[in-house]
GROMACS .gro file of C-alpha atoms in nm:
model
  244
    1MET     CA    1  13.027   8.580  12.051
    2GLY     CA    2  12.977   8.871  12.249
    3SER     CA    3  12.768   9.181  12.166
    4LEU     CA    4  13.103   9.400  12.250
    5ASP     CA    5  13.293   9.137  11.979
    6ILE     CA    6  12.970   9.175  11.708
    7GLU     CA    7  13.048   9.556  11.755
    8SER     CA    8  13.426   9.546  11.731
    9ILE     CA    9  13.340   9.369  11.374
   10ALA     CA   10  13.102   9.602  11.267
   11THR     CA   11  13.311   9.901  11.344
   12GLU     CA   12  13.593   9.731  11.141
   13ASP     CA   13  13.386   9.673  10.845
   14GLN     CA   14  13.262  10.030  10.871
   15SER     CA   15  13.650  10.149  10.863
   16GLU     CA   16  13.720   9.917  10.563
   17GLU     CA   17  13.412  10.049  10.349
   18SER     CA   18  13.541  10.392  10.453
   19LYS     CA   19  13.888  10.312  10.279
   20LYS     CA   20  13.734  10.191   9.986
   21VAL     CA   21  13.528  10.490   9.938
   22ALA     CA   22  13.828  10.726   9.978
   23GLN     CA   23  14.009  10.506   9.725
   24MET     CA   24  13.691  10.485   9.504
   25ARG     CA   25  13.643  10.855   9.550
   26ALA     CA   26  14.019  10.934   9.403
   27LEU     CA   27  13.950  10.713   9.113
   28VAL     CA   28  13.646  10.871   9.019
   29GLU     CA   29  13.734  11.214   9.041
   30ALA     CA   30  14.026  11.164   8.840
   31GLN     CA   31  13.858  11.060   8.557
   32ASP     CA   32  13.542  11.278   8.598
   33PRO     CA   33  13.575  11.624   8.773
   34SER     CA   34  13.168  11.647   8.851
   35ALA     CA   35  13.222  11.333   9.078
   36LYS     CA   36  13.368  11.589   9.366
   37GLU     CA   37  12.994  11.691   9.394
   38ALA     CA   38  12.903  11.336   9.473
   39ASP     CA   39  12.873  11.263   9.839
   40ASP     CA   40  13.043  10.977  10.016
   41LYS     CA   41  12.684  10.795  10.051
   42ALA     CA   42  12.620  10.794   9.710
   43LEU     CA   43  12.957  10.662   9.652
   44ARG     CA   44  12.903  10.374   9.888
   45ARG     CA   45  12.607  10.267   9.732
   46PHE     CA   46  12.734  10.224   9.427
   47LEU     CA   47  13.049  10.041   9.632
   48ARG     CA   48  12.786   9.804   9.788
   49ALA     CA   49  12.623   9.733   9.455
   50ARG     CA   50  12.899   9.588   9.316
   51ASP     CA   51  13.044   9.407   9.650
   52HIS     CA   52  13.263   9.654   9.754
   53ASP     CA   53  13.482   9.569   9.442
   54ILE     CA   54  13.656   9.959   9.383
   55ASP     CA   55  13.694   9.933   8.985
   56LYS     CA   56  13.368   9.773   8.902
   57ALA     CA   57  13.192  10.037   9.149
   58SER     CA   58  13.401  10.344   9.004
   59ALA     CA   59  13.337  10.211   8.648
   60MET     CA   60  12.963  10.181   8.725
   61PHE     CA   61  12.936  10.536   8.901
   62LEU     CA   62  13.131  10.698   8.600
   63LYS     CA   63  12.884  10.533   8.366
   64TYR     CA   64  12.605  10.699   8.590
   65LEU     CA   65  12.754  11.032   8.572
   66LYS     CA   66  12.762  11.038   8.195
   67TRP     CA   67  12.399  10.910   8.171
   68ARG     CA   68  12.252  11.141   8.425
   69ARG     CA   69  12.399  11.472   8.198
   70SER     CA   70  12.235  11.329   7.893
   71ALA     CA   71  11.872  11.164   8.099
   72ILE     CA   72  11.872  11.475   8.298
   73PRO     CA   73  12.007  11.780   8.140
   74ASN     CA   74  11.774  12.051   8.321
   75GLY     CA   75  11.838  11.833   8.657
   76TYR     CA   76  11.503  11.727   8.668
   77ILE     CA   77  11.203  11.572   8.490
   78SER     CA   78  10.915  11.854   8.466
   79ASP     CA   79  10.553  11.760   8.499
   80GLU     CA   80  10.517  11.844   8.139
   81GLU     CA   81  10.778  11.595   7.991
   82VAL     CA   82  10.577  11.310   8.152
   83LYS     CA   83  10.230  11.402   8.131
   84ASN     CA   84  10.048  11.104   7.967
   85GLU     CA   85  10.227  10.871   8.221
   86LEU     CA   86  10.096  11.072   8.531
   87SER     CA   87   9.747  11.078   8.388
   88GLN     CA   88   9.760  10.712   8.426
   89ASP     CA   89   9.772  10.742   8.786
   90LYS     CA   90   9.964  10.437   8.831
   91LEU     CA   91  10.203  10.596   9.108
   92TYR     CA   92  10.131  10.699   9.479
   93MET     CA   93  10.380  10.803   9.743
   94GLN     CA   94  10.283  10.901  10.101
   95GLY     CA   95  10.390  10.759  10.461
   96PHE     CA   96  10.683  10.589  10.552
   97ASP     CA   97  10.742  10.243  10.709
   98LYS     CA   98  10.815  10.137  11.112
   99THR     CA   99  11.185  10.200  11.017
  100GLY     CA  100  11.153  10.532  10.842
  101ARG     CA  101  11.161  10.471  10.466
  102PRO     CA  102  10.918  10.647  10.238
  103LEU     CA  103  10.625  10.431  10.085
  104LEU     CA  104  10.543  10.385   9.716
  105VAL     CA  105  10.213  10.224   9.607
  106LEU     CA  106  10.206  10.120   9.242
  107TYR     CA  107   9.918  10.005   9.030
  108GLY     CA  108  10.081   9.771   8.739
  109GLY     CA  109   9.713   9.704   8.615
  110ARG     CA  110   9.690  10.093   8.545
  111HIS     CA  111   9.976  10.048   8.294
  112TYR     CA  112   9.900   9.973   7.906
  113TYR     CA  113  10.154   9.896   7.656
  114SER     CA  114   9.923  10.057   7.420
  115LYS     CA  115   9.974  10.403   7.559
  116ARG     CA  116  10.295  10.351   7.652
  117GLU     CA  117  10.586  10.567   7.475
  118MET     CA  118  10.931  10.454   7.576
  119ASN     CA  119  11.134  10.745   7.590
  120GLU     CA  120  10.851  10.932   7.803
  121PHE     CA  121  10.789  10.620   7.983
  122LYS     CA  122  11.201  10.613   8.109
  123ARG     CA  123  11.152  10.952   8.226
  124TYR     CA  124  10.882  10.915   8.419
  125VAL     CA  125  11.064  10.628   8.581
  126ILE     CA  126  11.359  10.891   8.617
  127TYR     CA  127  11.125  11.149   8.753
  128CYS     CA  128  10.931  10.899   9.017
  129LEU     CA  129  11.263  10.797   9.174
  130GLU     CA  130  11.414  11.135   9.198
  131LYS     CA  131  11.101  11.233   9.391
  132ILE     CA  132  11.117  10.949   9.625
  133CYS     CA  133  11.484  11.017   9.656
  134ALA     CA  134  11.426  11.351   9.733
  135ARG     CA  135  11.165  11.262  10.026
  136MET     CA  136  11.451  11.040  10.198
  137PRO     CA  137  11.434  11.160  10.593
  138GLU     CA  138  11.783  11.200  10.744
  139GLY     CA  139  11.982  10.874  10.779
  140HIS     CA  140  11.770  10.669  10.517
  141GLU     CA  141  11.875  10.603  10.157
  142LYS     CA  142  11.590  10.338  10.062
  143PHE     CA  143  11.257  10.314  10.008
  144ILE     CA  144  10.981  10.037  10.066
  145CYS     CA  145  10.737   9.982   9.777
  146ILE     CA  146  10.401   9.815   9.772
  147SER     CA  147  10.291   9.671   9.389
  148ASP     CA  148   9.907   9.613   9.349
  149LEU     CA  149   9.880   9.411   9.063
  150LYS     CA  150   9.510   9.369   9.061
  151GLY     CA  151   9.350   9.338   8.739
  152TRP     CA  152   9.673   9.293   8.543
  153GLY     CA  153   9.639   9.117   8.210
  154TYR     CA  154   9.773   9.057   7.884
  155SER     CA  155   9.685   9.456   7.813
  156ASN     CA  156   9.911   9.559   8.094
  157CYS     CA  157  10.214   9.330   7.974
  158ASP     CA  158  10.491   9.527   7.884
  159ILE     CA  159  10.807   9.340   7.890
  160ARG     CA  160  11.032   9.622   7.722
  161ALA     CA  161  10.892   9.872   7.967
  162TYR     CA  162  10.962   9.664   8.248
  163LEU     CA  163  11.342   9.611   8.154
  164ALA     CA  164  11.394   9.963   8.114
  165GLY     CA  165  11.256  10.035   8.438
  166LEU     CA  166  11.470   9.751   8.568
  167ASP     CA  167  11.796   9.896   8.414
  168ILE     CA  168  11.727  10.199   8.507
  169LEU     CA  169  11.668  10.131   8.884
  170GLN     CA  170  11.967   9.901   8.941
  171ASN     CA  171  12.211  10.088   8.715
  172TYR     CA  172  12.135  10.422   8.837
  173TYR     CA  173  11.981  10.424   9.145
  174PRO     CA  174  12.158  10.134   9.311
  175GLU     CA  175  12.068  10.038   9.674
  176ARG     CA  176  11.770  10.266   9.668
  177LEU     CA  177  11.532   9.977   9.668
  178GLY     CA  178  11.466   9.859  10.045
  179LYS     CA  179  11.190   9.621   9.971
  180VAL     CA  180  10.897   9.558   9.689
  181VAL     CA  181  10.594   9.389   9.810
  182LEU     CA  182  10.390   9.235   9.532
  183ILE     CA  183  10.044   9.166   9.616
  184ASN     CA  184   9.678   9.058   9.445
  185VAL     CA  185   9.934   8.877   9.218
  186PRO     CA  186   9.750   8.723   8.908
  187SER     CA  187   9.845   8.369   8.770
  188ILE     CA  188   9.876   8.513   8.444
  189PHE     CA  189  10.157   8.746   8.576
  190MET     CA  190  10.395   8.470   8.667
  191LYS     CA  191  10.443   8.399   8.240
  192ALA     CA  192  10.621   8.768   8.216
  193TRP     CA  193  10.786   8.735   8.546
  194LYS     CA  194  11.006   8.415   8.418
  195ILE     CA  195  11.085   8.646   8.145
  196VAL     CA  196  11.191   8.973   8.344
  197TYR     CA  197  11.372   8.749   8.636
  198PRO     CA  198  11.660   8.664   8.478
  199PHE     CA  199  11.736   9.005   8.456
  200ILE     CA  200  11.680   9.124   8.786
  201ASP     CA  201  12.047   9.104   8.984
  202LYS     CA  202  12.114   8.942   9.309
  203HIS     CA  203  12.080   9.201   9.532
  204THR     CA  204  11.754   9.302   9.388
  205ARG     CA  205  11.581   8.971   9.375
  206GLU     CA  206  11.643   8.951   9.750
  207LYS     CA  207  11.416   9.275   9.819
  208ILE     CA  208  11.091   9.112   9.636
  209VAL     CA  209  10.834   8.933   9.807
  210PHE     CA  210  10.529   8.771   9.670
  211VAL     CA  211  10.212   8.778   9.925
  212ASP     CA  212   9.927   8.533   9.895
  213ASP     CA  213   9.592   8.740   9.879
  214GLU     CA  214   9.513   8.629  10.236
  215ASP     CA  215   9.762   8.761  10.382
  216PHE     CA  216   9.875   9.056  10.237
  217LYS     CA  217   9.723   9.284  10.511
  218THR     CA  218   9.886   9.115  10.792
  219VAL     CA  219  10.201   9.134  10.584
  220LEU     CA  220  10.157   9.494  10.536
  221LEU     CA  221  10.112   9.591  10.904
  222ASN     CA  222  10.448   9.375  10.942
  223ASP     CA  223  10.656   9.690  10.793
  224ILE     CA  224  10.403   9.956  10.827
  225ASP     CA  225  10.208  10.093  11.082
  226GLU     CA  226   9.842  10.155  11.047
  227SER     CA  227   9.835  10.494  11.075
  228GLN     CA  228  10.104  10.515  10.780
  229LEU     CA  229   9.921  10.225  10.544
  230PRO     CA  230   9.723  10.351  10.250
  231ASP     CA  231   9.324  10.304  10.380
  232VAL     CA  232   9.243  10.110  10.083
  233TYR     CA  233   9.460   9.841  10.258
  234GLY     CA  234   9.272   9.903  10.568
  235GLY     CA  235   9.518  10.199  10.681
  236LYS     CA  236   9.481  10.512  10.762
  237LEU     CA  237   9.634  10.750  10.503
  238GLN     CA  238   9.461  10.818  10.165
  239LEU     CA  239   9.667  10.783   9.848
  240VAL     CA  240   9.833  11.066   9.736
  241SER     CA  241   9.943  11.071   9.372
  242ILE     CA  242  10.336  11.137   9.306
  243ALA     CA  243  10.304  11.451   9.078
  244ASP     CA  244  10.123  11.641   9.416
   0.00000   0.00000   0.00000
């Protein structure tokens, strides 16, 4: 198959997807007028998350609109609403990968079940996702995350919080995650992973990569230029807290 044939197929796929987005828009706007405020990119993310099934994607999007009015009534989450979570310095945001996706760095060993209040934790997940989505460069919709589990142990294990965060990411921010690279993974973490894994949908599973300790810098540099990689991993950028 030649390059022209491939381009023709891609154009046809885009045209078909655009038609489905238009059909989806008609459905959701008829049931919730606030859907008119959403752009086609947002509808397309929900459509792709449901494998281009218009009815399923529409139901998912309508659920999202209802959820957002309840979860983010002011349109944003303030620092004050998540001050306990922010004080733990678990999440950093700076730099971009080689394709232009913004970069998050998450330290799983800094989350403690004993310090977590579930409603605040859910607000914190939303706070972080809203921050990273607001930082998307033109032409990009996804982010990349380095999840560093160095020092992770039983005191960090919090299955309820993991599932709550996963639910928010998958159901209300679909097609926002581009890739997660897990590094410094202790063997004990795999017990928690086996519990969480069945709740991860197929689209998310495809974006999760476990990296051996001796290979993680090489793997990170495949995706992230040294000038954009945090200095703690051999790059040149200092870590910046997501609150900053």
